[in-house]
PDB file of C-alpha atoms in Angstrom:
ATOM      1  CA  MET F   1      72.088  -4.666 -51.150  1.00 45.00           C
ATOM      2  CA  GLN F   2      68.527  -4.520 -52.558  1.00 58.00           C
ATOM      3  CA  THR F   3      65.864  -7.077 -51.555  1.00 80.00           C
ATOM      4  CA  ALA F   4      63.718  -8.805 -54.134  1.00 87.00           C
ATOM      5  CA  ILE F   5      60.101  -7.709 -54.132  1.00 93.00           C
ATOM      6  CA  MET F   6      56.978  -8.385 -56.220  1.00 95.00           C
ATOM      7  CA  HIS F   7      56.251  -6.094 -59.099  1.00 96.00           C
ATOM      8  CA  ARG F   8      52.683  -6.215 -60.376  1.00 96.00           C
ATOM      9  CA  HIS F   9      50.946  -4.965 -63.436  1.00 96.00           C
ATOM     10  CA  VAL F  10      47.154  -5.231 -64.072  1.00 96.00           C
ATOM     11  CA  LEU F  11      45.546  -4.705 -67.499  1.00 95.00           C
ATOM     12  CA  LYS F  12      42.606  -5.723 -69.592  1.00 95.00           C
ATOM     13  CA  LEU F  13      43.195  -8.257 -72.305  1.00 93.00           C
ATOM     14  CA  MET F  14      40.805 -10.568 -74.212  1.00 91.00           C
ATOM     15  CA  GLY F  15      37.930  -8.804 -72.478  1.00 89.00           C
ATOM     16  CA  ASN F  16      39.235  -9.832 -69.099  1.00 91.00           C
ATOM     17  CA  ARG F  17      41.457  -8.831 -66.208  1.00 93.00           C
ATOM     18  CA  PHE F  18      45.045 -10.001 -66.567  1.00 96.00           C
ATOM     19  CA  GLU F  19      47.764  -9.580 -63.991  1.00 97.00           C
ATOM     20  CA  ILE F  20      51.473 -10.183 -64.298  1.00 98.00           C
ATOM     21  CA  THR F  21      53.826 -10.525 -61.215  1.00 97.00           C
ATOM     22  CA  VAL F  22      57.616 -10.507 -61.409  1.00 97.00           C
ATOM     23  CA  VAL F  23      59.922 -11.009 -58.481  1.00 97.00           C
ATOM     24  CA  SER F  24      63.001  -8.894 -58.815  1.00 96.00           C
ATOM     25  CA  ASP F  25      65.254  -6.479 -56.778  1.00 94.00           C
ATOM     26  CA  GLU F  26      65.346  -4.142 -59.732  1.00 95.00           C
ATOM     27  CA  ALA F  27      62.075  -2.204 -60.580  1.00 95.00           C
ATOM     28  CA  ALA F  28      63.072  -0.902 -63.970  1.00 96.00           C
ATOM     29  CA  TRP F  29      64.369  -4.332 -65.039  1.00 97.00           C
ATOM     30  CA  ALA F  30      61.066  -5.963 -63.899  1.00 97.00           C
ATOM     31  CA  GLN F  31      58.899  -3.471 -65.708  1.00 97.00           C
ATOM     32  CA  GLU F  32      60.781  -4.005 -68.969  1.00 98.00           C
ATOM     33  CA  ARG F  33      60.078  -7.744 -68.736  1.00 98.00           C
ATOM     34  CA  ILE F  34      56.457  -7.122 -67.758  1.00 98.00           C
ATOM     35  CA  ASN F  35      56.085  -4.868 -70.824  1.00 98.00           C
ATOM     36  CA  ALA F  36      57.497  -7.559 -73.137  1.00 98.00           C
ATOM     37  CA  ALA F  37      55.003 -10.093 -71.727  1.00 98.00           C
ATOM     38  CA  ILE F  38      52.124  -7.693 -72.201  1.00 97.00           C
ATOM     39  CA  ALA F  39      53.239  -7.161 -75.868  1.00 98.00           C
ATOM     40  CA  GLU F  40      53.284 -10.947 -76.379  1.00 98.00           C
ATOM     41  CA  MET F  41      49.802 -11.472 -74.978  1.00 97.00           C
ATOM     42  CA  GLN F  42      48.498  -8.528 -77.074  1.00 97.00           C
ATOM     43  CA  ARG F  43      49.931 -10.267 -80.119  1.00 96.00           C
ATOM     44  CA  ILE F  44      48.151 -13.452 -79.290  1.00 96.00           C
ATOM     45  CA  GLU F  45      44.905 -11.491 -78.675  1.00 96.00           C
ATOM     46  CA  ARG F  46      45.172 -10.050 -82.235  1.00 95.00           C
ATOM     47  CA  LEU F  47      45.797 -13.516 -83.602  1.00 94.00           C
ATOM     48  CA  LEU F  48      42.838 -15.217 -81.831  1.00 95.00           C
ATOM     49  CA  THR F  49      40.221 -12.470 -81.616  1.00 93.00           C
ATOM     50  CA  THR F  50      36.877 -12.647 -83.441  1.00 89.00           C
ATOM     51  CA  PHE F  51      36.283  -8.937 -82.887  1.00 88.00           C
ATOM     52  CA  ASN F  52      38.737  -8.074 -85.693  1.00 90.00           C
ATOM     53  CA  GLU F  53      37.774  -8.988 -89.112  1.00 89.00           C
ATOM     54  CA  ASP F  54      41.355  -9.310 -90.271  1.00 89.00           C
ATOM     55  CA  SER F  55      42.410 -11.818 -87.575  1.00 94.00           C
ATOM     56  CA  GLU F  56      43.422 -15.318 -88.714  1.00 95.00           C
ATOM     57  CA  THR F  57      40.529 -16.794 -86.755  1.00 95.00           C
ATOM     58  CA  ASN F  58      37.978 -14.587 -88.621  1.00 95.00           C
ATOM     59  CA  ARG F  59      39.614 -15.424 -91.989  1.00 96.00           C
ATOM     60  CA  ILE F  60      39.143 -19.134 -91.282  1.00 97.00           C
ATOM     61  CA  ASN F  61      35.553 -18.617 -90.389  1.00 95.00           C
ATOM     62  CA  ARG F  62      34.822 -16.282 -93.346  1.00 96.00           C
ATOM     63  CA  TYR F  63      35.881 -18.982 -95.878  1.00 97.00           C
ATOM     64  CA  ALA F  64      34.126 -21.844 -94.126  1.00 97.00           C
ATOM     65  CA  GLY F  65      32.781 -24.267 -96.636  1.00 97.00           C
ATOM     66  CA  ILE F  66      34.417 -22.290 -99.375  1.00 98.00           C
ATOM     67  CA  MET F  67      38.246 -22.742 -99.375  1.00 98.00           C
ATOM     68  CA  PRO F  68      41.277 -23.538 -97.083  1.00 98.00           C
ATOM     69  CA  VAL F  69      42.908 -20.436 -95.558  1.00 98.00           C
ATOM     70  CA  LYS F  70      46.621 -19.950 -95.279  1.00 98.00           C
ATOM     71  CA  VAL F  71      47.457 -19.293 -91.559  1.00 97.00           C
ATOM     72  CA  SER F  72      50.497 -19.121 -89.316  1.00 97.00           C
ATOM     73  CA  VAL F  73      52.227 -22.193 -88.007  1.00 97.00           C
ATOM     74  CA  GLU F  74      51.254 -21.090 -84.467  1.00 97.00           C
ATOM     75  CA  ILE F  75      47.534 -21.214 -85.289  1.00 97.00           C
ATOM     76  CA  ILE F  76      47.888 -24.622 -86.890  1.00 98.00           C
ATOM     77  CA  ALA F  77      49.703 -25.929 -83.810  1.00 98.00           C
ATOM     78  CA  LEU F  78      47.112 -24.563 -81.437  1.00 98.00           C
ATOM     79  CA  ILE F  79      44.248 -26.107 -83.532  1.00 98.00           C
ATOM     80  CA  GLN F  80      46.043 -29.498 -83.540  1.00 98.00           C
ATOM     81  CA  ARG F  81      46.485 -29.412 -79.711  1.00 98.00           C
ATOM     82  CA  ALA F  82      42.826 -28.422 -79.343  1.00 97.00           C
ATOM     83  CA  ALA F  83      41.844 -31.363 -81.559  1.00 97.00           C
ATOM     84  CA  ARG F  84      43.633 -33.715 -79.219  1.00 97.00           C
ATOM     85  CA  ILE F  85      41.700 -32.314 -76.276  1.00 97.00           C
ATOM     86  CA  SER F  86      38.481 -32.787 -78.210  1.00 97.00           C
ATOM     87  CA  ARG F  87      39.282 -36.417 -78.864  1.00 96.00           C
ATOM     88  CA  LEU F  88      40.282 -36.965 -75.228  1.00 95.00           C
ATOM     89  CA  THR F  89      37.083 -35.474 -74.056  1.00 95.00           C
ATOM     90  CA  GLN F  90      34.902 -37.094 -76.715  1.00 93.00           C
ATOM     91  CA  GLY F  91      33.840 -33.749 -78.093  1.00 94.00           C
ATOM     92  CA  ALA F  92      33.032 -32.069 -74.816  1.00 94.00           C
ATOM     93  CA  PHE F  93      35.720 -29.522 -75.745  1.00 95.00           C
ATOM     94  CA  ASP F  94      35.256 -28.290 -79.287  1.00 94.00           C
ATOM     95  CA  LEU F  95      36.648 -25.191 -81.078  1.00 94.00           C
ATOM     96  CA  THR F  96      33.689 -25.093 -83.444  1.00 93.00           C
ATOM     97  CA  TYR F  97      31.314 -23.986 -80.732  1.00 87.00           C
ATOM     98  CA  GLY F  98      31.331 -20.575 -82.423  1.00 80.00           C
ATOM     99  CA  ALA F  99      28.677 -21.741 -84.875  1.00 73.00           C
ATOM    100  CA  VAL F 100      26.142 -21.492 -82.135  1.00 73.00           C
ATOM    101  CA  ASP F 101      23.840 -18.523 -82.263  1.00 58.00           C
ATOM    102  CA  LYS F 102      24.260 -16.924 -78.835  1.00 58.00           C
ATOM    103  CA  SER F 103      20.852 -15.237 -79.187  1.00 55.00           C
ATOM    104  CA  LEU F 104      19.392 -18.716 -78.480  1.00 63.00           C
ATOM    105  CA  TRP F 105      20.860 -18.624 -74.984  1.00 64.00           C
ATOM    106  CA  ASN F 106      21.113 -14.952 -74.007  1.00 63.00           C
ATOM    107  CA  PHE F 107      22.628 -15.244 -70.429  1.00 61.00           C
ATOM    108  CA  ASP F 108      23.128 -11.472 -70.262  1.00 57.00           C
ATOM    109  CA  THR F 109      19.415 -10.919 -69.734  1.00 56.00           C
ATOM    110  CA  GLN F 110      16.760 -12.818 -67.885  1.00 63.00           C
ATOM    111  CA  MET F 111      15.860 -16.035 -69.791  1.00 70.00           C
ATOM    112  CA  ALA F 112      12.400 -17.251 -69.005  1.00 72.00           C
ATOM    113  CA  ALA F 113      12.770 -20.712 -70.538  1.00 77.00           C
ATOM    114  CA  LEU F 114      15.320 -23.068 -72.211  1.00 76.00           C
ATOM    115  CA  PRO F 115      15.091 -23.544 -75.972  1.00 75.00           C
ATOM    116  CA  ASP F 116      13.412 -26.809 -76.818  1.00 76.00           C
ATOM    117  CA  ALA F 117      15.721 -29.774 -77.438  1.00 75.00           C
ATOM    118  CA  ALA F 118      14.905 -29.967 -81.165  1.00 80.00           C
ATOM    119  CA  THR F 119      15.819 -26.409 -81.811  1.00 76.00           C
ATOM    120  CA  ALA F 120      19.034 -26.747 -79.704  1.00 76.00           C
ATOM    121  CA  ARG F 121      20.123 -29.720 -81.714  1.00 77.00           C
ATOM    122  CA  LYS F 122      19.475 -27.915 -84.977  1.00 77.00           C
ATOM    123  CA  MET F 123      21.660 -25.092 -83.759  1.00 76.00           C
ATOM    124  CA  VAL F 124      24.606 -27.256 -82.826  1.00 84.00           C
ATOM    125  CA  ARG F 125      24.641 -29.386 -86.003  1.00 86.00           C
ATOM    126  CA  LEU F 126      27.795 -27.438 -87.248  1.00 89.00           C
ATOM    127  CA  ILE F 127      29.696 -28.082 -84.090  1.00 91.00           C
ATOM    128  CA  ASN F 128      32.102 -30.857 -84.980  1.00 94.00           C
ATOM    129  CA  PHE F 129      35.820 -30.583 -84.480  1.00 96.00           C
ATOM    130  CA  ARG F 130      36.404 -33.417 -87.006  1.00 96.00           C
ATOM    131  CA  ASN F 131      35.227 -30.968 -89.740  1.00 97.00           C
ATOM    132  CA  VAL F 132      38.272 -28.756 -89.135  1.00 98.00           C
ATOM    133  CA  ILE F 133      40.777 -29.843 -91.746  1.00 98.00           C
ATOM    134  CA  VAL F 134      44.407 -28.941 -91.189  1.00 98.00           C
ATOM    135  CA  ASP F 135      46.873 -29.354 -93.933  1.00 98.00           C
ATOM    136  CA  GLU F 136      50.211 -28.935 -92.219  1.00 96.00           C
ATOM    137  CA  ALA F 137      52.256 -29.127 -95.328  1.00 97.00           C
ATOM    138  CA  ALA F 138      50.294 -26.517 -97.120  1.00 98.00           C
ATOM    139  CA  GLY F 139      49.864 -24.396 -93.967  1.00 98.00           C
ATOM    140  CA  THR F 140      46.129 -24.128 -94.277  1.00 98.00           C
ATOM    141  CA  VAL F 141      42.959 -24.688 -92.286  1.00 98.00           C
ATOM    142  CA  PHE F 142      39.579 -25.465 -93.828  1.00 98.00           C
ATOM    143  CA  LEU F 143      36.179 -25.660 -92.163  1.00 98.00           C
ATOM    144  CA  LYS F 144      34.257 -28.178 -94.194  1.00 97.00           C
ATOM    145  CA  GLU F 145      30.736 -26.652 -93.880  1.00 94.00           C
ATOM    146  CA  LYS F 146      29.385 -23.207 -94.499  1.00 93.00           C
ATOM    147  CA  GLY F 147      28.325 -21.561 -91.274  1.00 90.00           C
ATOM    148  CA  MET F 148      30.984 -23.274 -89.157  1.00 92.00           C
ATOM    149  CA  ARG F 149      33.002 -21.120 -86.874  1.00 93.00           C
ATOM    150  CA  ILE F 150      35.890 -21.662 -84.554  1.00 95.00           C
ATOM    151  CA  GLY F 151      36.702 -19.780 -81.381  1.00 93.00           C
ATOM    152  CA  PHE F 152      39.501 -19.981 -78.912  1.00 95.00           C
ATOM    153  CA  GLY F 153      37.598 -18.911 -75.828  1.00 90.00           C
ATOM    154  CA  GLY F 154      38.153 -22.219 -74.137  1.00 92.00           C
ATOM    155  CA  ILE F 155      41.912 -22.319 -74.502  1.00 96.00           C
ATOM    156  CA  GLY F 156      43.148 -18.895 -75.501  1.00 96.00           C
ATOM    157  CA  LYS F 157      43.658 -17.356 -72.092  1.00 96.00           C
ATOM    158  CA  GLY F 158      45.668 -20.302 -70.927  1.00 97.00           C
ATOM    159  CA  TYR F 159      47.734 -20.228 -74.140  1.00 97.00           C
ATOM    160  CA  ALA F 160      48.429 -16.543 -73.660  1.00 97.00           C
ATOM    161  CA  ALA F 161      49.485 -17.207 -70.003  1.00 97.00           C
ATOM    162  CA  GLU F 162      51.887 -19.902 -71.105  1.00 97.00           C
ATOM    163  CA  CYS F 163      53.450 -17.827 -73.851  1.00 98.00           C
ATOM    164  CA  ALA F 164      53.967 -14.813 -71.414  1.00 98.00           C
ATOM    165  CA  LYS F 165      55.585 -17.188 -68.886  1.00 98.00           C
ATOM    166  CA  ALA F 166      57.953 -18.629 -71.418  1.00 98.00           C
ATOM    167  CA  LEU F 167      58.971 -15.183 -72.519  1.00 98.00           C
ATOM    168  CA  LEU F 168      59.549 -14.005 -68.965  1.00 98.00           C
ATOM    169  CA  GLN F 169      61.666 -17.097 -68.223  1.00 98.00           C
ATOM    170  CA  ARG F 170      63.731 -16.503 -71.355  1.00 98.00           C
ATOM    171  CA  GLU F 171      64.310 -12.910 -70.194  1.00 97.00           C
ATOM    172  CA  GLY F 172      65.650 -14.179 -66.846  1.00 97.00           C
ATOM    173  CA  VAL F 173      62.655 -13.889 -64.532  1.00 98.00           C
ATOM    174  CA  SER F 174      63.114 -16.809 -62.084  1.00 97.00           C
ATOM    175  CA  SER F 175      59.923 -16.325 -60.149  1.00 97.00           C
ATOM    176  CA  GLY F 176      56.516 -14.948 -61.092  1.00 97.00           C
ATOM    177  CA  ILE F 177      52.810 -15.275 -61.912  1.00 97.00           C
ATOM    178  CA  VAL F 178      50.765 -14.759 -65.004  1.00 98.00           C
ATOM    179  CA  ASN F 179      47.079 -14.608 -64.132  1.00 96.00           C
ATOM    180  CA  ALA F 180      44.918 -14.628 -67.213  1.00 95.00           C
ATOM    181  CA  ALA F 181      41.417 -13.928 -65.733  1.00 90.00           C
ATOM    182  CA  GLY F 182      41.776 -16.815 -63.259  1.00 86.00           C
ATOM    183  CA  ASP F 183      43.743 -19.115 -65.557  1.00 92.00           C
ATOM    184  CA  LEU F 184      47.119 -18.732 -64.032  1.00 93.00           C
ATOM    185  CA  THR F 185      50.574 -20.200 -64.058  1.00 97.00           C
ATOM    186  CA  VAL F 186      53.203 -19.769 -61.337  1.00 97.00           C
ATOM    187  CA  TRP F 187      56.953 -20.521 -61.187  1.00 97.00           C
ATOM    188  CA  GLY F 188      59.697 -20.068 -58.691  1.00 97.00           C
ATOM    189  CA  HIS F 189      58.820 -18.685 -55.267  1.00 95.00           C
ATOM    190  CA  GLN F 190      57.739 -15.642 -53.329  1.00 94.00           C
ATOM    191  CA  PRO F 191      60.434 -13.127 -52.109  1.00 94.00           C
ATOM    192  CA  ASP F 192      60.504 -14.946 -48.809  1.00 93.00           C
ATOM    193  CA  GLY F 193      61.270 -18.269 -50.426  1.00 93.00           C
ATOM    194  CA  GLN F 194      57.816 -19.775 -49.883  1.00 93.00           C
ATOM    195  CA  PRO F 195      55.615 -21.270 -52.629  1.00 93.00           C
ATOM    196  CA  TRP F 196      52.978 -19.030 -54.138  1.00 93.00           C
ATOM    197  CA  THR F 197      49.533 -19.068 -52.328  1.00 87.00           C
ATOM    198  CA  ILE F 198      46.757 -19.348 -54.832  1.00 84.00           C
ATOM    199  CA  GLY F 199      43.087 -18.914 -53.989  1.00 79.00           C
ATOM    200  CA  ILE F 200      40.169 -20.727 -55.496  1.00 76.00           C
ATOM    201  CA  ALA F 201      36.952 -18.628 -55.630  1.00 70.00           C
ATOM    202  CA  ASN F 202      33.910 -19.475 -53.521  1.00 72.00           C
ATOM    203  CA  PRO F 203      31.276 -20.361 -56.164  1.00 71.00           C
ATOM    204  CA  ASP F 204      28.570 -18.814 -54.025  1.00 71.00           C
ATOM    205  CA  GLN F 205      30.503 -15.602 -53.385  1.00 67.00           C
ATOM    206  CA  ALA F 206      33.062 -15.166 -56.103  1.00 62.00           C
ATOM    207  CA  ASN F 207      34.827 -12.310 -54.371  1.00 68.00           C
ATOM    208  CA  ARG F 208      35.560 -14.589 -51.427  1.00 71.00           C
ATOM    209  CA  LEU F 209      37.922 -17.578 -51.252  1.00 69.00           C
ATOM    210  CA  PHE F 210      36.749 -21.164 -51.052  1.00 71.00           C
ATOM    211  CA  SER F 211      40.179 -22.532 -50.507  1.00 73.00           C
ATOM    212  CA  SER F 212      43.902 -21.754 -51.102  1.00 75.00           C
ATOM    213  CA  LEU F 213      46.765 -23.872 -52.369  1.00 82.00           C
ATOM    214  CA  GLN F 214      50.514 -23.421 -52.163  1.00 86.00           C
ATOM    215  CA  LEU F 215      51.992 -23.984 -55.635  1.00 87.00           C
ATOM    216  CA  SER F 216      55.199 -23.533 -57.591  1.00 90.00           C
ATOM    217  CA  ASP F 217      55.890 -24.475 -61.216  1.00 95.00           C
ATOM    218  CA  MET F 218      52.204 -25.290 -61.685  1.00 96.00           C
ATOM    219  CA  ALA F 219      49.107 -23.872 -63.332  1.00 97.00           C
ATOM    220  CA  ILE F 220      45.540 -23.753 -62.267  1.00 96.00           C
ATOM    221  CA  ALA F 221      42.345 -22.878 -64.064  1.00 95.00           C
ATOM    222  CA  THR F 222      38.749 -22.623 -62.727  1.00 91.00           C
ATOM    223  CA  SER F 223      35.473 -22.562 -64.552  1.00 87.00           C
ATOM    224  CA  GLY F 224      32.257 -21.856 -62.662  1.00 81.00           C
ATOM    225  CA  ASN F 225      28.612 -21.231 -63.150  1.00 74.00           C
ATOM    226  CA  TYR F 226      28.912 -18.209 -60.820  1.00 69.00           C
ATOM    227  CA  GLU F 227      30.480 -16.344 -63.753  1.00 65.00           C
ATOM    228  CA  LYS F 228      27.231 -16.215 -65.835  1.00 69.00           C
ATOM    229  CA  TYR F 229      24.019 -18.101 -65.213  1.00 72.00           C
ATOM    230  CA  VAL F 230      20.249 -17.976 -65.171  1.00 74.00           C
ATOM    231  CA  PHE F 231      17.592 -19.559 -62.965  1.00 76.00           C
ATOM    232  CA  ILE F 232      14.776 -21.184 -64.827  1.00 78.00           C
ATOM    233  CA  ASN F 233      12.002 -22.854 -62.750  1.00 78.00           C
ATOM    234  CA  GLY F 234      14.246 -22.673 -59.754  1.00 76.00           C
ATOM    235  CA  LYS F 235      17.169 -24.429 -61.301  1.00 76.00           C
ATOM    236  CA  ARG F 236      20.559 -22.755 -62.015  1.00 72.00           C
ATOM    237  CA  TYR F 237      21.850 -23.206 -65.621  1.00 74.00           C
ATOM    238  CA  SER F 238      25.405 -22.232 -66.465  1.00 73.00           C
ATOM    239  CA  HIS F 239      26.442 -20.241 -69.463  1.00 76.00           C
ATOM    240  CA  THR F 240      28.462 -23.419 -70.510  1.00 82.00           C
ATOM    241  CA  ILE F 241      26.699 -25.169 -73.445  1.00 82.00           C
ATOM    242  CA  ASP F 242      27.133 -28.879 -74.014  1.00 86.00           C
ATOM    243  CA  PRO F 243      28.121 -28.980 -77.699  1.00 84.00           C
ATOM    244  CA  ARG F 244      26.532 -32.418 -78.013  1.00 82.00           C
ATOM    245  CA  THR F 245      23.075 -31.318 -76.990  1.00 81.00           C
ATOM    246  CA  GLY F 246      23.039 -27.545 -77.387  1.00 80.00           C
ATOM    247  CA  LEU F 247      21.647 -27.083 -73.965  1.00 79.00           C
ATOM    248  CA  PRO F 248      23.196 -25.475 -70.799  1.00 81.00           C
ATOM    249  CA  VAL F 249      24.816 -27.742 -68.333  1.00 84.00           C
ATOM    250  CA  SER F 250      23.711 -27.969 -64.694  1.00 83.00           C
ATOM    251  CA  GLY F 251      24.738 -29.812 -61.522  1.00 88.00           C
ATOM    252  CA  ILE F 252      28.323 -28.403 -61.057  1.00 91.00           C
ATOM    253  CA  LYS F 253      29.112 -25.029 -59.534  1.00 89.00           C
ATOM    254  CA  SER F 254      32.819 -24.996 -60.347  1.00 90.00           C
ATOM    255  CA  VAL F 255      35.679 -27.094 -61.764  1.00 94.00           C
ATOM    256  CA  SER F 256      39.393 -26.407 -60.952  1.00 94.00           C
ATOM    257  CA  ILE F 257      42.168 -28.124 -62.863  1.00 97.00           C
ATOM    258  CA  LEU F 258      45.733 -28.300 -61.670  1.00 96.00           C
ATOM    259  CA  CYS F 259      48.634 -29.321 -64.067  1.00 96.00           C
ATOM    260  CA  PRO F 260      52.011 -27.966 -65.196  1.00 96.00           C
ATOM    261  CA  ASN F 261      50.581 -26.198 -68.183  1.00 97.00           C
ATOM    262  CA  ALA F 262      47.983 -23.368 -68.096  1.00 97.00           C
ATOM    263  CA  GLU F 263      46.784 -24.057 -71.676  1.00 98.00           C
ATOM    264  CA  ILE F 264      45.875 -27.602 -70.787  1.00 97.00           C
ATOM    265  CA  ALA F 265      44.299 -26.578 -67.455  1.00 97.00           C
ATOM    266  CA  ASP F 266      42.236 -24.007 -69.295  1.00 96.00           C
ATOM    267  CA  ALA F 267      41.088 -26.414 -71.972  1.00 97.00           C
ATOM    268  CA  LEU F 268      40.000 -29.089 -69.492  1.00 97.00           C
ATOM    269  CA  THR F 269      37.791 -27.052 -67.068  1.00 96.00           C
ATOM    270  CA  THR F 270      34.801 -26.735 -69.451  1.00 93.00           C
ATOM    271  CA  PRO F 271      34.756 -30.321 -70.717  1.00 95.00           C
ATOM    272  CA  VAL F 272      34.785 -31.673 -67.147  1.00 96.00           C
ATOM    273  CA  MET F 273      31.834 -29.459 -66.322  1.00 93.00           C
ATOM    274  CA  ILE F 274      30.069 -30.771 -69.397  1.00 94.00           C
ATOM    275  CA  MET F 275      31.006 -34.380 -68.914  1.00 95.00           C
ATOM    276  CA  GLY F 276      29.753 -34.411 -65.234  1.00 94.00           C
ATOM    277  CA  ILE F 277      31.326 -35.461 -62.007  1.00 96.00           C
ATOM    278  CA  ARG F 278      31.678 -39.139 -62.600  1.00 96.00           C
ATOM    279  CA  ALA F 279      32.850 -39.176 -66.196  1.00 96.00           C
ATOM    280  CA  GLY F 280      34.975 -36.028 -65.707  1.00 97.00           C
ATOM    281  CA  LEU F 281      36.910 -37.456 -62.779  1.00 97.00           C
ATOM    282  CA  ASP F 282      37.257 -40.814 -64.496  1.00 97.00           C
ATOM    283  CA  MET F 283      38.917 -39.043 -67.325  1.00 97.00           C
ATOM    284  CA  ILE F 284      41.195 -36.944 -65.207  1.00 97.00           C
ATOM    285  CA  ASN F 285      42.240 -39.955 -63.125  1.00 96.00           C
ATOM    286  CA  GLN F 286      43.627 -41.577 -66.278  1.00 95.00           C
ATOM    287  CA  ILE F 287      45.954 -38.657 -67.013  1.00 94.00           C
ATOM    288  CA  ASN F 288      49.248 -38.373 -65.294  1.00 92.00           C
ATOM    289  CA  GLY F 289      50.089 -35.068 -63.637  1.00 93.00           C
ATOM    290  CA  ILE F 290      46.619 -33.541 -63.737  1.00 96.00           C
ATOM    291  CA  GLY F 291      44.451 -32.876 -60.639  1.00 96.00           C
ATOM    292  CA  CYS F 292      40.764 -31.828 -60.380  1.00 96.00           C
ATOM    293  CA  LEU F 293      38.479 -30.344 -57.810  1.00 94.00           C
ATOM    294  CA  ILE F 294      34.729 -30.157 -58.348  1.00 95.00           C
ATOM    295  CA  ILE F 295      32.068 -28.376 -56.299  1.00 92.00           C
ATOM    296  CA  ASP F 296      28.460 -29.497 -57.137  1.00 91.00           C
ATOM    297  CA  ASP F 297      25.193 -27.651 -56.783  1.00 86.00           C
ATOM    298  CA  ASN F 298      24.883 -29.009 -53.249  1.00 88.00           C
ATOM    299  CA  ASN F 299      28.305 -27.786 -52.309  1.00 87.00           C
ATOM    300  CA  GLN F 300      29.713 -31.263 -52.156  1.00 91.00           C
ATOM    301  CA  ILE F 301      33.408 -31.462 -52.974  1.00 90.00           C
ATOM    302  CA  PHE F 302      34.784 -34.157 -55.279  1.00 95.00           C
ATOM    303  CA  THR F 303      38.445 -34.591 -56.232  1.00 94.00           C
ATOM    304  CA  SER F 304      40.631 -36.625 -58.413  1.00 96.00           C
ATOM    305  CA  GLN F 305      42.569 -39.406 -56.780  1.00 94.00           C
ATOM    306  CA  ASN F 306      45.780 -37.331 -56.488  1.00 89.00           C
ATOM    307  CA  ILE F 307      44.186 -34.513 -54.495  1.00 85.00           C
ATOM    308  CA  ARG F 308      43.537 -34.817 -50.777  1.00 75.00           C
ATOM    309  CA  ILE F 309      41.637 -32.131 -48.891  1.00 68.00           C
ATOM    310  CA  LYS F 310      42.025 -32.022 -45.160  1.00 58.00           C
TER     311      LYS F 310
END
């Protein structure tokens, strides 16, 4: 009698490291399911990417201010769910962030100073999720102003993880993990019957753990300023841009969101970082089934009401 073990596959998708884990006593069977999940996430990458001129995302952007674009039902549904997150977060999450010229905030090299506030506001004038017009009956999406651009960077990895999980479960995988560059979803149990142990990165040493959690049938996503940042006048600024001001956020090192759905967890990390500790936790505390853990610049830990740290 064979014993169930973990079968893992690591690959690069969406410019990031993805890892799929399947628990099974049959290696060939597990690999077939893993390959199917990879194909599903590659399909989603082709749908959402802005690096392919023929993607649905780029076609929407190309005709901004010109005409509605016929797109798939899948894209329309994702945009509609994103709009609900935008309304919930009062615009702190916004798919139209793509209008921002990244050369204004080049976090890949050493920035010497922040852009002035007036310039930043001018750059973000096209960021407005309310100007994304979805016609569900016609199957079209229209960006109202020329120069507008949408991007799925704040929700796409979580969406891909959820789609891969759904496929694996349909294919009979009762236990597994889909880790989409730190946005991950788990279900079932480890081979020994224990819940999965999931680590949260230390924001000061990303290759070391800050804490770990035991989870099953849950998702967790973490966003942190340790991923990309600059120091200006002794203050650390994250690569996360507040779409309302056009300026980088500061004050929070990392935000982790726990909930049953990886897409939602992914979509809520950045807005909590933008909203700040008090407003972010106040919002999370009003939503059933979602937990939040925040580490600020002074290494103080703040949690939503449904999380207790010993």
